[in-house]
mmCIF file of C-alpha atoms in Angstrom:
data_model
loop_
_atom_site.group_PDB
_atom_site.id
_atom_site.type_symbol
_atom_site.label_atom_id
_atom_site.label_comp_id
_atom_site.label_asym_id
_atom_site.label_seq_id
_atom_site.Cartn_x
_atom_site.Cartn_y
_atom_site.Cartn_z
ATOM 1 C CA GLU A 1355 0.000 0.000 0.000
ATOM 2 C CA ARG A 1356 2.839 2.402 0.826
ATOM 3 C CA GLY A 1357 5.222 1.186 -1.849
ATOM 4 C CA ILE A 1358 7.690 -0.184 0.694
ATOM 5 C CA VAL A 1359 9.459 -3.393 -0.226
ATOM 6 C CA VAL A 1360 9.136 -5.893 2.641
ATOM 7 C CA PRO A 1361 12.418 -7.797 3.086
ATOM 8 C CA ARG A 1362 12.225 -11.581 3.095
ATOM 9 C CA ASP A 1363 13.682 -13.588 5.923
ATOM 10 C CA ALA A 1364 16.864 -15.347 4.886
ATOM 11 C CA ALA A 1365 19.605 -17.231 6.606
ATOM 12 C CA PRO A 1366 22.348 -14.899 7.860
ATOM 13 C CA ASP A 1367 25.394 -14.722 5.589
ATOM 14 C CA PRO A 1368 28.172 -12.914 7.488
ATOM 15 C CA GLU A 1369 30.592 -13.183 4.564
ATOM 16 C CA ALA A 1370 28.107 -11.570 2.160
ATOM 17 C CA ASP A 1371 27.273 -8.881 4.719
ATOM 18 C CA GLN A 1372 30.948 -8.028 5.086
ATOM 19 C CA ARG A 1373 31.374 -7.896 1.302
ATOM 20 C CA TYR A 1374 28.380 -5.555 0.931
ATOM 21 C CA GLU A 1375 29.771 -3.361 3.698
ATOM 22 C CA ARG A 1376 33.168 -3.153 1.975
ATOM 23 C CA ILE A 1377 31.548 -2.276 -1.355
ATOM 24 C CA ARG A 1378 29.319 0.406 0.099
ATOM 25 C CA GLY A 1379 32.259 1.794 2.044
ATOM 26 C CA ALA A 1380 34.302 2.040 -1.159
ATOM 27 C CA LEU A 1381 31.410 3.755 -2.960
ATOM 28 C CA THR A 1382 30.923 6.240 -0.136
ATOM 29 C CA PHE A 1383 34.643 7.017 -0.119
ATOM 30 C CA ALA A 1384 34.656 7.502 -3.911
ATOM 31 C CA HIS A 1385 31.676 9.839 -3.604
ATOM 32 C CA ARG A 1386 33.664 12.040 -1.222
ATOM 33 C CA VAL A 1387 36.634 12.026 -3.595
ATOM 34 C CA PHE A 1388 34.478 12.972 -6.585
ATOM 35 C CA ALA A 1389 32.708 15.735 -4.646
ATOM 36 C CA ALA A 1390 36.067 17.161 -3.576
ATOM 37 C CA GLY A 1391 37.267 16.891 -7.172
ATOM 38 C CA LEU A 1392 34.344 18.975 -8.401
ATOM 39 C CA ALA A 1393 34.940 21.641 -5.749
ATOM 40 C CA GLY A 1394 38.720 21.783 -6.298
ATOM 41 C CA ASP A 1395 40.931 23.407 -8.907
ATOM 42 C CA ASP A 1396 40.750 20.345 -11.187
ATOM 43 C CA GLY A 1397 36.979 20.626 -11.263
ATOM 44 C CA LEU A 1398 36.751 24.048 -12.932
ATOM 45 C CA GLU A 1399 35.860 22.632 -16.359
ATOM 46 C CA ALA A 1400 33.265 20.306 -14.821
ATOM 47 C CA ARG A 1401 31.712 23.143 -12.796
ATOM 48 C CA ASN A 1402 31.548 25.339 -15.890
ATOM 49 C CA TYR A 1403 29.898 22.528 -17.851
ATOM 50 C CA LEU A 1404 27.281 21.978 -15.155
ATOM 51 C CA GLU A 1405 26.552 25.685 -14.799
ATOM 52 C CA ARG A 1406 26.091 25.991 -18.571
ATOM 53 C CA ARG A 1407 23.589 23.134 -18.354
ATOM 54 C CA GLY A 1408 21.693 24.974 -15.608
ATOM 55 C CA TYR A 1409 23.060 23.269 -12.492
ATOM 56 C CA ASP A 1410 24.294 25.931 -10.089
ATOM 57 C CA ALA A 1411 26.397 25.240 -6.996
ATOM 58 C CA GLU A 1412 23.326 24.547 -4.859
ATOM 59 C CA ALA A 1413 22.001 21.996 -7.371
ATOM 60 C CA GLN A 1414 25.419 20.350 -7.595
ATOM 61 C CA ARG A 1415 25.410 19.860 -3.816
ATOM 62 C CA ARG A 1416 21.748 18.832 -3.690
ATOM 63 C CA PHE A 1417 22.229 16.013 -6.172
ATOM 64 C CA GLY A 1418 25.674 14.970 -4.923
ATOM 65 C CA LEU A 1419 27.408 15.584 -8.252
ATOM 66 C CA GLY A 1420 31.159 15.175 -8.578
ATOM 67 C CA TYR A 1421 34.137 15.064 -10.890
ATOM 68 C CA ALA A 1422 36.606 12.265 -11.633
ATOM 69 C CA PRO A 1423 39.911 13.920 -12.648
ATOM 70 C CA ALA A 1424 41.743 13.036 -15.870
ATOM 71 C CA SER A 1425 44.116 10.728 -14.033
ATOM 72 C CA TRP A 1426 44.674 7.002 -14.308
ATOM 73 C CA ASP A 1427 45.119 6.475 -10.567
ATOM 74 C CA ARG A 1428 43.791 9.438 -8.575
ATOM 75 C CA LEU A 1429 41.086 7.392 -6.841
ATOM 76 C CA LEU A 1430 43.485 4.495 -6.335
ATOM 77 C CA GLY A 1431 46.011 6.758 -4.652
ATOM 78 C CA GLU A 1432 43.430 8.462 -2.427
ATOM 79 C CA ALA A 1433 42.001 5.077 -1.437
ATOM 80 C CA ALA A 1434 45.425 3.647 -0.559
ATOM 81 C CA ARG A 1435 46.108 6.606 1.741
ATOM 82 C CA ALA A 1436 42.713 6.127 3.397
ATOM 83 C CA GLY A 1437 43.173 2.380 3.882
ATOM 84 C CA ILE A 1438 40.553 1.356 1.287
ATOM 85 C CA SER A 1439 41.653 -1.882 -0.355
ATOM 86 C CA VAL A 1440 42.001 -2.351 -4.097
ATOM 87 C CA GLU A 1441 39.813 -5.442 -3.723
ATOM 88 C CA ALA A 1442 36.974 -3.304 -2.356
ATOM 89 C CA LEU A 1443 37.373 -0.788 -5.196
ATOM 90 C CA ASP A 1444 37.296 -3.634 -7.711
ATOM 91 C CA GLN A 1445 34.194 -5.216 -6.151
ATOM 92 C CA ALA A 1446 32.497 -1.803 -6.281
ATOM 93 C CA GLY A 1447 33.306 -1.424 -10.000
ATOM 94 C CA LEU A 1448 35.468 1.652 -9.429
ATOM 95 C CA VAL A 1449 38.698 0.304 -10.894
ATOM 96 C CA VAL A 1450 39.637 -1.869 -13.875
ATOM 97 C CA PRO A 1451 42.401 -4.532 -14.014
ATOM 98 C CA ARG A 1452 45.260 -3.696 -16.381
ATOM 99 C CA ARG A 1453 45.515 -6.048 -19.327
ATOM 100 C CA GLU A 1454 49.223 -6.078 -20.049
ATOM 101 C CA LYS A 1455 50.632 -5.926 -16.537
ATOM 102 C CA ASP A 1456 49.651 -6.248 -12.916
ATOM 103 C CA GLY A 1457 47.623 -3.598 -11.171
ATOM 104 C CA TYR A 1458 44.531 -1.519 -11.743
ATOM 105 C CA TYR A 1459 43.505 1.896 -13.038
ATOM 106 C CA ASP A 1460 40.539 4.184 -12.284
ATOM 107 C CA ARG A 1461 37.417 3.351 -14.265
ATOM 108 C CA PHE A 1462 36.135 6.945 -14.383
ATOM 109 C CA ARG A 1463 38.441 9.675 -15.713
ATOM 110 C CA HIS A 1464 37.688 13.273 -16.728
ATOM 111 C CA ARG A 1465 33.978 12.818 -16.196
ATOM 112 C CA VAL A 1466 31.190 14.585 -14.374
ATOM 113 C CA MET A 1467 29.928 12.036 -11.880
ATOM 114 C CA PHE A 1468 26.311 11.232 -11.028
ATOM 115 C CA PRO A 1469 25.729 9.009 -7.977
ATOM 116 C CA ILE A 1470 23.145 6.281 -8.538
ATOM 117 C CA ALA A 1471 21.216 4.979 -5.542
ATOM 118 C CA ASP A 1472 18.881 2.049 -5.096
ATOM 119 C CA ALA A 1473 15.211 2.417 -4.167
ATOM 120 C CA ARG A 1474 16.154 2.770 -0.491
ATOM 121 C CA GLY A 1475 18.566 5.602 -1.217
ATOM 122 C CA ARG A 1476 21.738 3.560 -0.705
ATOM 123 C CA LEU A 1477 24.604 4.376 -3.059
ATOM 124 C CA ALA A 1478 24.901 1.593 -5.658
ATOM 125 C CA THR A 1479 27.182 2.878 -8.423
ATOM 126 C CA PHE A 1480 28.014 5.949 -10.519
ATOM 127 C CA ALA A 1481 27.385 7.255 -14.006
ATOM 128 C CA GLY A 1482 30.036 9.442 -15.583
ATOM 129 C CA ARG A 1483 29.500 12.010 -18.351
ATOM 130 C CA THR A 1484 32.686 12.610 -20.329
ATOM 131 C CA LEU A 1485 34.126 16.093 -20.784
ATOM 132 C CA ASP A 1486 36.318 14.913 -23.670
ATOM 133 C CA PRO A 1487 34.560 15.700 -26.982
ATOM 134 C CA ASP A 1488 36.548 12.920 -28.677
ATOM 135 C CA ASP A 1489 35.477 10.232 -26.215
ATOM 136 C CA PRO A 1490 32.996 7.911 -27.992
ATOM 137 C CA ALA A 1491 31.454 6.859 -24.660
ATOM 138 C CA LYS A 1492 29.445 9.958 -23.748
ATOM 139 C CA TYR A 1493 27.991 8.290 -20.656
ATOM 140 C CA MET A 1494 29.503 5.408 -18.726
ATOM 141 C CA ASN A 1495 27.752 3.464 -15.984
ATOM 142 C CA GLY A 1496 29.517 1.386 -13.391
ATOM 143 C CA PRO A 1497 29.368 -2.386 -14.019
ATOM 144 C CA GLU A 1498 26.986 -4.718 -12.252
ATOM 145 C CA THR A 1499 28.139 -5.667 -8.767
ATOM 146 C CA ASP A 1500 26.718 -7.321 -5.674
ATOM 147 C CA VAL A 1501 24.897 -4.058 -4.853
ATOM 148 C CA PHE A 1502 24.017 -2.866 -8.371
ATOM 149 C CA LYS A 1503 21.836 -4.677 -10.926
ATOM 150 C CA LYS A 1504 21.083 -2.283 -13.771
ATOM 151 C CA THR A 1505 17.843 -4.048 -14.717
ATOM 152 C CA SER A 1506 16.437 -3.438 -11.221
ATOM 153 C CA VAL A 1507 17.411 0.193 -10.606
ATOM 154 C CA LEU A 1508 15.548 3.349 -11.591
ATOM 155 C CA TYR A 1509 17.555 6.541 -11.435
ATOM 156 C CA ALA A 1510 16.292 8.998 -8.770
ATOM 157 C CA LEU A 1511 13.494 6.687 -7.581
ATOM 158 C CA HIS A 1512 14.488 7.327 -3.965
ATOM 159 C CA ARG A 1513 13.971 11.055 -4.595
ATOM 160 C CA ALA A 1514 10.761 10.624 -6.589
ATOM 161 C CA ARG A 1515 9.058 8.012 -4.398
ATOM 162 C CA ASP A 1516 6.916 10.360 -2.290
ATOM 163 C CA ALA A 1517 5.822 12.499 -5.241
ATOM 164 C CA ILE A 1518 4.891 9.417 -7.284
ATOM 165 C CA ARG A 1519 2.886 7.964 -4.424
ATOM 166 C CA ARG A 1520 1.094 11.273 -3.730
ATOM 167 C CA GLY A 1521 0.066 11.831 -7.342
ATOM 168 C CA GLY A 1522 -0.274 8.204 -8.410
ATOM 169 C CA GLU A 1523 1.776 9.017 -11.500
ATOM 170 C CA ALA A 1524 5.413 8.554 -12.546
ATOM 171 C CA LEU A 1525 7.264 10.414 -15.287
ATOM 172 C CA LEU A 1526 9.655 8.000 -17.007
ATOM 173 C CA MET A 1527 12.517 9.538 -18.985
ATOM 174 C CA GLU A 1528 15.764 8.498 -20.664
ATOM 175 C CA GLY A 1529 18.504 10.793 -19.323
ATOM 176 C CA TYR A 1530 19.986 11.487 -15.895
ATOM 177 C CA THR A 1531 20.417 15.206 -16.509
ATOM 178 C CA ASP A 1532 16.837 15.509 -17.773
ATOM 179 C CA VAL A 1533 15.549 13.862 -14.593
ATOM 180 C CA LEU A 1534 17.526 16.201 -12.346
ATOM 181 C CA MET A 1535 16.383 19.244 -14.308
ATOM 182 C CA CYS A 1536 12.792 18.082 -13.874
ATOM 183 C CA HIS A 1537 13.273 17.764 -10.125
ATOM 184 C CA MET A 1538 14.707 21.287 -10.013
ATOM 185 C CA HIS A 1539 11.589 22.642 -11.745
ATOM 186 C CA GLY A 1540 8.961 20.869 -9.670
ATOM 187 C CA PHE A 1541 8.489 17.622 -11.605
ATOM 188 C CA GLU A 1542 9.569 15.538 -8.639
ATOM 189 C CA ASN A 1543 7.984 12.320 -9.928
ATOM 190 C CA ALA A 1544 10.628 11.951 -12.677
ATOM 191 C CA VAL A 1545 12.810 8.832 -12.931
ATOM 192 C CA ALA A 1546 14.922 7.177 -15.642
ATOM 193 C CA GLY A 1547 16.178 3.754 -16.616
ATOM 194 C CA MET A 1548 19.825 2.819 -16.746
ATOM 195 C CA GLY A 1549 20.429 3.521 -20.430
ATOM 196 C CA THR A 1550 19.347 0.006 -21.412
ATOM 197 C CA ALA A 1551 16.000 -1.495 -22.370
ATOM 198 C CA PHE A 1552 13.285 -0.946 -19.760
ATOM 199 C CA THR A 1553 12.690 -4.099 -17.730
ATOM 200 C CA GLN A 1554 9.955 -5.924 -15.835
ATOM 201 C CA PRO A 1555 11.641 -5.440 -12.420
ATOM 202 C CA GLN A 1556 11.785 -1.692 -13.057
ATOM 203 C CA ALA A 1557 8.111 -1.685 -14.051
ATOM 204 C CA ARG A 1558 7.194 -3.556 -10.868
ATOM 205 C CA GLN A 1559 8.863 -0.878 -8.764
ATOM 206 C CA LEU A 1560 6.684 1.759 -10.397
ATOM 207 C CA LYS A 1561 3.605 -0.459 -10.021
ATOM 208 C CA ARG A 1562 4.070 -0.428 -6.248
ATOM 209 C CA LEU A 1563 3.814 3.367 -6.227
ATOM 210 C CA ALA A 1564 1.748 4.516 -9.210
ATOM 211 C CA GLU A 1565 -1.304 3.742 -11.283
ATOM 212 C CA ARG A 1566 -0.151 5.658 -14.345
ATOM 213 C CA VAL A 1567 3.169 6.243 -16.106
ATOM 214 C CA ILE A 1568 3.872 8.975 -18.638
ATOM 215 C CA LEU A 1569 6.762 8.206 -20.968
ATOM 216 C CA LEU A 1570 8.659 11.357 -21.961
ATOM 217 C CA TYR A 1571 11.042 10.430 -24.761
ATOM 218 C CA ASP A 1572 12.718 12.074 -27.734
ATOM 219 C CA ALA A 1573 10.620 12.437 -30.872
ATOM 220 C CA ASP A 1574 13.216 10.797 -33.141
ATOM 221 C CA ASP A 1575 13.034 7.194 -34.323
ATOM 222 C CA ALA A 1576 15.214 5.946 -31.456
ATOM 223 C CA GLY A 1577 12.997 7.690 -28.918
ATOM 224 C CA ARG A 1578 9.814 6.255 -30.424
ATOM 225 C CA MET A 1579 11.266 2.749 -30.452
ATOM 226 C CA ALA A 1580 12.384 3.072 -26.821
ATOM 227 C CA ALA A 1581 8.931 4.350 -25.861
ATOM 228 C CA GLU A 1582 7.284 1.402 -27.649
ATOM 229 C CA ARG A 1583 9.429 -1.122 -25.779
ATOM 230 C CA ALA A 1584 8.834 0.497 -22.395
ATOM 231 C CA LEU A 1585 5.108 0.785 -23.093
ATOM 232 C CA GLU A 1586 4.743 -2.951 -23.664
ATOM 233 C CA VAL A 1587 6.562 -3.781 -20.429
ATOM 234 C CA LEU A 1588 4.480 -1.343 -18.383
ATOM 235 C CA LEU A 1589 1.205 -2.628 -19.847
ATOM 236 C CA GLN A 1590 2.103 -6.156 -18.758
ATOM 237 C CA GLU A 1591 2.234 -4.874 -15.173
ATOM 238 C CA GLY A 1592 -1.278 -3.459 -15.454
ATOM 239 C CA LEU A 1593 -0.269 0.198 -15.480
ATOM 240 C CA GLU A 1594 -2.024 2.908 -17.436
ATOM 241 C CA VAL A 1595 0.519 4.305 -19.896
ATOM 242 C CA ARG A 1596 0.625 7.528 -21.873
ATOM 243 C CA VAL A 1597 3.383 8.752 -24.177
ATOM 244 C CA ALA A 1598 4.587 12.340 -24.505
ATOM 245 C CA LEU A 1599 7.154 13.093 -27.185
ATOM 246 C CA LEU A 1600 9.494 16.072 -27.040
ATOM 247 C CA PRO A 1601 9.546 18.472 -30.002
ATOM 248 C CA GLU A 1602 12.027 17.381 -32.655
ATOM 249 C CA GLY A 1603 15.561 18.387 -31.700
ATOM 250 C CA ARG A 1604 14.634 19.728 -28.245
ATOM 251 C CA ASP A 1605 15.851 18.469 -24.877
ATOM 252 C CA VAL A 1606 14.009 18.650 -21.578
ATOM 253 C CA ASP A 1607 16.635 20.908 -20.028
ATOM 254 C CA GLU A 1608 16.418 23.326 -22.970
ATOM 255 C CA ILE A 1609 12.645 23.529 -22.686
ATOM 256 C CA LEU A 1610 12.686 24.086 -18.929
ATOM 257 C CA LEU A 1611 15.499 26.648 -18.962
ATOM 258 C CA GLU A 1612 14.269 28.583 -22.005
ATOM 259 C CA GLU A 1613 10.488 28.349 -21.627
ATOM 260 C CA GLY A 1614 9.875 27.291 -18.039
ATOM 261 C CA PRO A 1615 7.793 24.531 -16.418
ATOM 262 C CA GLU A 1616 4.611 25.643 -18.176
ATOM 263 C CA ALA A 1617 6.033 24.518 -21.527
ATOM 264 C CA LEU A 1618 6.732 21.029 -20.215
ATOM 265 C CA HIS A 1619 3.304 20.872 -18.565
ATOM 266 C CA ALA A 1620 1.822 21.623 -21.986
ATOM 267 C CA ILE A 1621 3.802 18.782 -23.603
ATOM 268 C CA LEU A 1622 2.657 16.349 -20.911
ATOM 269 C CA ALA A 1623 -0.942 17.514 -21.332
ATOM 270 C CA GLU A 1624 -0.707 16.464 -24.995
ATOM 271 C CA SER A 1625 0.452 12.940 -24.115
ATOM 272 C CA ARG A 1626 -1.133 10.146 -26.139
ATOM 273 C CA ASP A 1627 -2.774 6.979 -24.945
ATOM 274 C CA LEU A 1628 -1.746 3.526 -26.132
ATOM 275 C CA PHE A 1629 -4.003 3.527 -29.193
ATOM 276 C CA ASP A 1630 -3.133 6.987 -30.538
ATOM 277 C CA PHE A 1631 0.595 6.588 -29.946
ATOM 278 C CA LYS A 1632 0.841 3.159 -31.550
ATOM 279 C CA LEU A 1633 -1.337 4.158 -34.489
ATOM 280 C CA GLY A 1634 0.862 7.204 -35.108
ATOM 281 C CA VAL A 1635 3.985 5.037 -35.107
ATOM 282 C CA LEU A 1636 2.421 2.399 -37.360
ATOM 283 C CA ALA A 1637 1.333 5.053 -39.840
ATOM 284 C CA THR A 1638 5.035 5.724 -40.475
ATOM 285 C CA ARG A 1639 5.703 2.001 -41.093
ATOM 286 C CA TYR A 1640 2.748 0.914 -43.183
ATOM 287 C CA ASP A 1641 0.487 2.303 -45.854
ATOM 288 C CA LEU A 1642 -2.792 2.483 -43.947
ATOM 289 C CA ASP A 1643 -4.686 3.138 -47.167
ATOM 290 C CA SER A 1644 -3.897 -0.375 -48.406
ATOM 291 C CA PRO A 1645 -5.526 -3.590 -47.137
ATOM 292 C CA ARG A 1646 -2.140 -5.189 -46.439
ATOM 293 C CA GLY A 1647 -0.906 -2.126 -44.538
ATOM 294 C CA ARG A 1648 -4.055 -1.985 -42.410
ATOM 295 C CA ALA A 1649 -3.775 -5.705 -41.695
ATOM 296 C CA LYS A 1650 -0.149 -5.389 -40.578
ATOM 297 C CA ALA A 1651 -0.969 -2.387 -38.392
ATOM 298 C CA SER A 1652 -3.959 -4.204 -36.897
ATOM 299 C CA GLU A 1653 -1.817 -7.192 -35.968
ATOM 300 C CA GLU A 1654 0.706 -5.012 -34.155
ATOM 301 C CA LEU A 1655 -1.935 -2.938 -32.395
ATOM 302 C CA VAL A 1656 -3.816 -6.014 -31.211
ATOM 303 C CA ALA A 1657 -0.569 -7.566 -29.969
ATOM 304 C CA SER A 1658 -0.057 -4.508 -27.750
ATOM 305 C CA ILE A 1659 -3.679 -4.388 -26.647
ATOM 306 C CA THR A 1660 -3.536 -7.987 -25.404
ATOM 307 C CA ASN A 1661 -1.070 -6.737 -22.762
ATOM 308 C CA VAL A 1662 -3.738 -4.457 -21.284
ATOM 309 C CA GLN A 1663 -4.911 -6.022 -18.039
ATOM 310 C CA SER A 1664 -8.437 -4.571 -17.831
ATOM 311 C CA PRO A 1665 -10.840 -6.672 -19.961
ATOM 312 C CA ILE A 1666 -13.209 -3.714 -20.369
ATOM 313 C CA GLU A 1667 -10.432 -1.408 -21.569
ATOM 314 C CA ARG A 1668 -9.082 -4.158 -23.794
ATOM 315 C CA ASP A 1669 -12.497 -4.635 -25.421
ATOM 316 C CA GLN A 1670 -12.860 -0.894 -26.051
ATOM 317 C CA LEU A 1671 -9.430 -0.724 -27.638
ATOM 318 C CA LEU A 1672 -10.182 -3.672 -29.915
ATOM 319 C CA ARG A 1673 -13.345 -1.923 -31.085
ATOM 320 C CA MET A 1674 -11.300 1.207 -31.822
ATOM 321 C CA VAL A 1675 -8.934 -0.865 -33.963
ATOM 322 C CA ALA A 1676 -11.902 -2.247 -35.878
ATOM 323 C CA GLU A 1677 -13.389 1.213 -36.415
ATOM 324 C CA ARG A 1678 -10.151 2.875 -37.498
ATOM 325 C CA LEU A 1679 -8.550 0.101 -39.534
ATOM 326 C CA GLY A 1680 -11.526 -1.855 -40.803
ATOM 327 C CA GLY A 1681 -12.923 -5.256 -39.979
ATOM 328 C CA GLY A 1682 -15.155 -6.105 -37.040
ATOM 329 C CA PRO A 1683 -14.161 -6.747 -33.419
ATOM 330 C CA GLU A 1684 -14.518 -10.463 -34.119
ATOM 331 C CA THR A 1685 -11.722 -10.198 -36.699
ATOM 332 C CA CYS A 1686 -9.489 -8.447 -34.175
ATOM 333 C CA LEU A 1687 -10.107 -11.214 -31.655
ATOM 334 C CA LEU A 1688 -8.623 -13.723 -34.109
ATOM 335 C CA TYR A 1689 -5.213 -12.085 -33.507
ATOM 336 C CA THR A 1690 -5.370 -12.478 -29.713
#
């Protein structure tokens, strides 16, 4: 009822508990190092980048942002002086073994750092945004560890939990910076996936808190495809889903900084339901004036509609398919 995950009783595992404690200790230490890096002389470029993107000093502190210097062993050296073992850093995904010789090097270098917490607010890993324009990896997440499973984590869920529960609605986005900008402008129900396909465990976390999810994705082909995939997963969990697409070529942070929250409210107010969104996408794939095109579109629409949990809503959607694409409801039922 309150969206709180009830832990299951399990046999005590002192060795696992100690390993988790070491990992979380290493992550907490790294967070302090990254925060100091952002505040120090080396962090000037990172601070300038964040301020250009609309994150002032207060926002940087509020969201625990940091900077990993352009050094191969800065974190390693700081950890050694603090008595943090290399093994703990490795288990936390903060360092990488060298290939050609013994030793390790820092995983994150010359990147703005975003701490990623689990649903209970415990630090789980980091995401780093490169400041090197020639780096092909714009964003880099930490690897999966004993405390971080990317398919089960939603970025900023621990911050958004209360707002989602109060309003019964979650705003699901793609980017970390977009989520933080939303929180700064009053959209405190915003969360994001981990840069990979949206998953059933992530959907279940939202199901515990919300009745409805609005997907806010880019309007390009990649954004539409990502929205389609997430929509199907959310429908399987029985959630009401709507899709809002950003104007072509516009980012959430640009809209909020240039036009204010009212502009984003207007975009969300124009969000589409399952039928309208899918039909709009299918109209770009098939010729809906031809019998074959309508048949193909009908098959795909019905496949999505079968994921809708409410039988009454499902029946209404099937009738809409029949009305818009031809054929009777009985024909649509043949696809289910």
